[in-house]
mmCIF file of C-alpha atoms in Angstrom:
data_model
loop_
_atom_site.group_PDB
_atom_site.id
_atom_site.type_symbol
_atom_site.label_atom_id
_atom_site.label_comp_id
_atom_site.label_asym_id
_atom_site.label_seq_id
_atom_site.Cartn_x
_atom_site.Cartn_y
_atom_site.Cartn_z
ATOM 1 C CA MET A 996 -2.278 -9.553 -17.701
ATOM 2 C CA ALA A 997 -4.072 -12.867 -17.289
ATOM 3 C CA THR A 998 -7.600 -12.884 -15.928
ATOM 4 C CA VAL A 999 -6.805 -15.482 -13.275
ATOM 5 C CA ARG A 1000 -3.327 -16.063 -11.879
ATOM 6 C CA ASN A 1001 -2.804 -19.190 -9.805
ATOM 7 C CA SER A 1002 -0.073 -20.374 -7.541
ATOM 8 C CA SER A 1003 -0.665 -23.438 -5.427
ATOM 9 C CA LYS A 1004 -3.202 -21.849 -3.075
ATOM 10 C CA THR A 1005 -3.802 -18.293 -4.309
ATOM 11 C CA THR A 1006 -5.802 -16.710 -7.103
ATOM 12 C CA VAL A 1007 -6.591 -13.213 -8.322
ATOM 13 C CA ILE A 1008 -9.741 -12.870 -10.386
ATOM 14 C CA GLY A 1009 -10.036 -9.983 -12.817
ATOM 15 C CA ASN A 1010 -7.823 -7.641 -10.763
ATOM 16 C CA ARG A 1011 -10.802 -7.334 -8.429
ATOM 17 C CA VAL A 1012 -10.754 -10.172 -5.903
ATOM 18 C CA ALA A 1013 -7.930 -12.134 -4.256
ATOM 19 C CA VAL A 1014 -8.356 -15.612 -2.798
ATOM 20 C CA ALA A 1015 -6.032 -17.601 -0.558
ATOM 21 C CA GLN A 1016 -6.615 -21.100 0.784
ATOM 22 C CA ALA A 1017 -5.047 -22.421 3.983
ATOM 23 C CA GLY A 1018 -5.172 -25.732 5.722
ATOM 24 C CA GLN A 1019 -5.060 -29.273 4.444
ATOM 25 C CA PHE A 1020 -7.532 -29.513 1.604
ATOM 26 C CA THR A 1021 -6.994 -31.546 -1.520
ATOM 27 C CA GLY A 1022 -10.084 -30.101 -3.241
ATOM 28 C CA THR A 1023 -8.482 -26.698 -3.841
ATOM 29 C CA GLU A 1024 -7.917 -27.298 -7.538
ATOM 30 C CA ARG A 1025 -11.607 -28.075 -8.131
ATOM 31 C CA VAL A 1026 -12.651 -24.946 -6.229
ATOM 32 C CA MET A 1027 -10.180 -22.827 -8.228
ATOM 33 C CA ASP A 1028 -11.605 -24.311 -11.443
ATOM 34 C CA GLU A 1029 -15.060 -23.097 -10.406
ATOM 35 C CA LEU A 1030 -13.716 -19.638 -9.552
ATOM 36 C CA GLU A 1031 -12.246 -19.363 -13.056
ATOM 37 C CA LYS A 1032 -15.784 -19.595 -14.448
ATOM 38 C CA LEU A 1033 -16.807 -16.324 -12.754
ATOM 39 C CA ASN A 1034 -17.013 -13.215 -14.957
ATOM 40 C CA PRO A 1035 -13.710 -11.403 -14.236
ATOM 41 C CA SER A 1036 -15.021 -7.981 -15.234
ATOM 42 C CA ALA A 1037 -18.009 -8.138 -12.884
ATOM 43 C CA VAL A 1038 -16.851 -10.427 -10.074
ATOM 44 C CA THR A 1039 -17.396 -9.251 -6.502
ATOM 45 C CA PRO A 1040 -15.950 -10.571 -3.255
ATOM 46 C CA GLN A 1041 -19.429 -11.808 -2.288
ATOM 47 C CA ALA A 1042 -19.789 -13.795 -5.521
ATOM 48 C CA VAL A 1043 -16.437 -15.439 -4.813
ATOM 49 C CA VAL A 1044 -17.451 -16.247 -1.232
ATOM 50 C CA ASP A 1045 -20.707 -17.797 -2.473
ATOM 51 C CA CYS A 1046 -18.820 -19.923 -5.017
ATOM 52 C CA ILE A 1047 -16.272 -21.128 -2.448
ATOM 53 C CA VAL A 1048 -18.872 -21.952 0.192
ATOM 54 C CA SER A 1049 -20.921 -23.886 -2.342
ATOM 55 C CA HIS A 1050 -18.134 -25.921 -3.918
ATOM 56 C CA ALA A 1051 -15.656 -26.345 -1.053
ATOM 57 C CA GLY A 1052 -18.564 -26.950 1.311
ATOM 58 C CA GLN A 1053 -19.805 -29.836 -0.821
ATOM 59 C CA ILE A 1054 -16.329 -31.347 -1.116
ATOM 60 C CA HIS A 1055 -15.930 -31.076 2.662
ATOM 61 C CA ALA A 1056 -19.364 -32.640 3.283
ATOM 62 C CA ASP A 1057 -18.494 -35.565 1.003
ATOM 63 C CA ARG A 1058 -15.203 -36.104 2.840
ATOM 64 C CA THR A 1059 -16.887 -35.929 6.247
ATOM 65 C CA LYS A 1060 -19.068 -38.888 5.238
ATOM 66 C CA THR A 1061 -15.932 -40.974 4.696
ATOM 67 C CA GLY A 1062 -14.176 -39.783 7.850
ATOM 68 C CA ARG A 1063 -11.590 -37.751 5.923
ATOM 69 C CA SER A 1064 -12.599 -34.287 7.136
ATOM 70 C CA LEU A 1065 -9.821 -31.685 7.200
ATOM 71 C CA GLU A 1066 -9.521 -28.123 8.472
ATOM 72 C CA THR A 1067 -9.984 -25.798 5.527
ATOM 73 C CA PHE A 1068 -9.879 -21.998 5.429
ATOM 74 C CA TYR A 1069 -10.180 -19.390 2.695
ATOM 75 C CA LEU A 1070 -9.510 -15.666 2.764
ATOM 76 C CA VAL A 1071 -11.220 -13.497 0.167
ATOM 77 C CA GLY A 1072 -10.283 -9.840 -0.248
ATOM 78 C CA GLY A 1073 -11.288 -7.184 -2.691
ATOM 79 C CA VAL A 1074 -13.280 -4.086 -3.434
ATOM 80 C CA GLU A 1075 -17.070 -4.287 -3.404
ATOM 81 C CA GLU A 1076 -19.291 -2.615 -6.030
ATOM 82 C CA ASP A 1077 -19.790 0.351 -3.677
ATOM 83 C CA GLY A 1078 -16.005 0.920 -3.523
ATOM 84 C CA ASN A 1079 -15.527 -0.366 0.025
ATOM 85 C CA SER A 1080 -12.778 -2.839 0.757
ATOM 86 C CA VAL A 1081 -13.632 -6.153 2.388
ATOM 87 C CA ILE A 1082 -11.879 -9.240 3.711
ATOM 88 C CA VAL A 1083 -13.894 -12.400 4.305
ATOM 89 C CA SER A 1084 -12.636 -15.316 6.371
ATOM 90 C CA ILE A 1085 -14.230 -18.677 5.579
ATOM 91 C CA ALA A 1086 -13.777 -21.756 7.786
ATOM 92 C CA ILE A 1087 -15.276 -24.507 5.618
ATOM 93 C CA HIS A 1088 -14.933 -27.199 8.285
ATOM 94 C CA GLN A 1089 -16.857 -25.020 10.773
ATOM 95 C CA ASN A 1090 -19.360 -23.652 8.239
ATOM 96 C CA GLU A 1091 -18.352 -20.157 9.357
ATOM 97 C CA VAL A 1092 -18.071 -16.948 7.328
ATOM 98 C CA LYS A 1093 -16.789 -13.707 8.915
ATOM 99 C CA ARG A 1094 -16.798 -10.405 7.055
ATOM 100 C CA PHE A 1095 -14.516 -7.452 7.826
ATOM 101 C CA SER A 1096 -15.284 -4.251 5.894
ATOM 102 C CA GLY A 1097 -13.415 -0.996 5.504
ATOM 103 C CA PRO A 1098 -9.777 0.051 5.231
ATOM 104 C CA GLY A 1099 -7.027 -1.202 7.519
ATOM 105 C CA GLN A 1100 -8.435 -4.696 8.119
ATOM 106 C CA MET A 1101 -5.969 -7.499 8.790
ATOM 107 C CA ILE A 1102 -6.655 -11.229 9.111
ATOM 108 C CA ALA A 1103 -4.202 -14.093 9.487
ATOM 109 C CA ILE A 1104 -4.783 -17.833 9.522
ATOM 110 C CA GLY A 1105 -2.017 -20.038 10.798
ATOM 111 C CA THR A 1106 -0.924 -23.059 12.735
ATOM 112 C CA GLN A 1107 -0.483 -21.430 16.139
ATOM 113 C CA LEU A 1108 -3.134 -20.708 18.726
ATOM 114 C CA LEU A 1109 -2.233 -17.004 18.783
ATOM 115 C CA THR A 1110 -1.615 -16.544 15.052
ATOM 116 C CA GLN A 1111 -3.991 -13.586 14.760
ATOM 117 C CA GLN A 1112 -2.393 -11.792 17.735
ATOM 118 C CA ARG A 1113 1.114 -12.495 16.465
ATOM 119 C CA ALA A 1114 0.140 -11.194 13.025
ATOM 120 C CA PHE A 1115 -1.367 -8.074 14.593
ATOM 121 C CA ASP A 1116 1.873 -7.459 16.530
ATOM 122 C CA ALA A 1117 3.918 -7.978 13.350
ATOM 123 C CA PHE A 1118 1.573 -5.594 11.514
ATOM 124 C CA ASN A 1119 2.086 -2.876 14.125
ATOM 125 C CA SER A 1120 5.853 -3.322 14.034
ATOM 126 C CA SER A 1121 5.754 -2.966 10.223
ATOM 127 C CA VAL A 1122 4.254 0.531 10.370
ATOM 128 C CA ARG A 1123 6.774 3.207 9.439
ATOM 129 C CA PRO A 1124 7.620 5.309 12.499
ATOM 130 C CA GLY A 1125 5.599 8.513 12.704
ATOM 131 C CA SER A 1126 3.255 7.545 9.876
ATOM 132 C CA ASN A 1127 0.164 5.553 8.929
ATOM 133 C CA ILE A 1128 2.034 3.592 6.263
ATOM 134 C CA VAL A 1129 2.540 -0.138 6.730
ATOM 135 C CA GLU A 1130 5.115 -2.081 4.742
ATOM 136 C CA LEU A 1131 2.991 -5.071 3.806
ATOM 137 C CA ASP A 1132 5.903 -7.118 2.464
ATOM 138 C CA THR A 1133 7.789 -6.606 5.734
ATOM 139 C CA TRP A 1134 4.667 -7.682 7.625
ATOM 140 C CA VAL A 1135 4.211 -10.842 5.535
ATOM 141 C CA ARG A 1136 7.865 -11.819 5.977
ATOM 142 C CA ARG A 1137 7.501 -11.487 9.749
ATOM 143 C CA VAL A 1138 4.280 -13.508 9.893
ATOM 144 C CA VAL A 1139 5.536 -16.288 7.619
ATOM 145 C CA ALA A 1140 8.889 -16.465 9.459
ATOM 146 C CA ASP A 1141 7.045 -16.836 12.777
ATOM 147 C CA GLU A 1142 4.692 -19.480 11.387
ATOM 148 C CA SER A 1143 7.471 -21.404 9.634
ATOM 149 C CA THR A 1144 9.440 -21.562 12.881
ATOM 150 C CA ALA A 1145 6.427 -23.097 14.620
ATOM 151 C CA SER A 1146 5.388 -25.363 11.727
ATOM 152 C CA PRO A 1147 8.255 -25.834 9.252
ATOM 153 C CA GLN A 1148 6.560 -28.867 7.695
ATOM 154 C CA THR A 1149 3.539 -26.835 6.517
ATOM 155 C CA VAL A 1150 4.593 -23.177 6.285
ATOM 156 C CA GLY A 1151 7.543 -21.634 4.499
ATOM 157 C CA PHE A 1152 8.941 -19.332 1.873
ATOM 158 C CA PRO A 1153 8.429 -18.169 -0.767
ATOM 159 C CA ALA A 1154 5.276 -16.435 0.398
ATOM 160 C CA THR A 1155 2.708 -14.900 -1.927
ATOM 161 C CA LEU A 1156 1.403 -11.427 -1.092
ATOM 162 C CA LEU A 1157 -1.688 -10.242 -2.968
ATOM 163 C CA VAL A 1158 -2.494 -6.546 -2.596
ATOM 164 C CA MET A 1159 -5.854 -5.427 -3.927
ATOM 165 C CA ARG A 1160 -6.089 -1.801 -4.996
ATOM 166 C CA ARG A 1161 -9.122 -0.178 -6.564
ATOM 167 C CA GLU A 1162 -7.316 0.118 -9.879
ATOM 168 C CA ASN A 1163 -5.350 -3.162 -9.909
ATOM 169 C CA ALA A 1164 -3.981 -6.167 -8.083
ATOM 170 C CA ILE A 1165 -0.339 -6.574 -7.165
ATOM 171 C CA GLU A 1166 1.134 -10.025 -6.664
ATOM 172 C CA ALA A 1167 4.534 -10.429 -5.026
ATOM 173 C CA HIS A 1168 6.475 -13.592 -4.238
ATOM 174 C CA LEU A 1169 8.565 -12.942 -1.149
ATOM 175 C CA GLU A 1170 11.667 -14.739 0.023
ATOM 176 C CA THR A 1171 12.934 -14.771 3.601
ATOM 177 C CA THR A 1172 14.748 -11.454 3.169
ATOM 178 C CA GLY A 1173 14.592 -8.620 0.703
ATOM 179 C CA GLU A 1174 14.345 -4.885 0.260
ATOM 180 C CA HIS A 1175 10.962 -3.262 0.864
ATOM 181 C CA ASP A 1176 9.041 -2.736 -2.385
ATOM 182 C CA GLY A 1177 7.292 0.663 -2.285
ATOM 183 C CA ARG A 1178 4.324 -0.711 -4.258
ATOM 184 C CA LEU A 1179 3.606 -2.938 -1.272
ATOM 185 C CA ALA A 1180 2.990 -0.151 1.228
ATOM 186 C CA GLY A 1181 -0.482 0.629 2.434
ATOM 187 C CA PHE A 1182 -2.120 3.489 4.308
ATOM 188 C CA ILE A 1183 -3.999 2.589 7.471
ATOM 189 C CA PRO A 1184 -6.525 5.029 8.913
#
């Protein structure tokens, strides 16, 4: 398996950390190039956050000087050195970093005012009845379908789902419909 796998706005580094970029930002390729320089066998979510904030922040600052500032977000997810899972939300244009630690965390960035609430509702409706198992691919399809209805010019299928496990990363490219893939189920406490 390759150390870094890229699609247009997603990357997995060393099976340890997943990165997704959202928003209108033409500097993504340069940021991804910098992420590829990180040591894949020792990378941590915090090291990735630091790299993104440094490089994307500078690109954003340069663009602000010319009046070409754009909304730019990154999500970073992975397993820290202590074994705890973490998701970090970065809003480059607001110079804001939010950290969510522990199992069962869910964050969504989208085009609608209530994207996070809609994603939370879709998450809850993707939990198997009578269990603590969520079908993550079902959840992603619901979120992307909702977002693509609201903003078809910027959101659509296929969608990339990156699932970080302690032992490996799973990358799935989802179309509008499809059977649930058992590898893409997760336990929520």
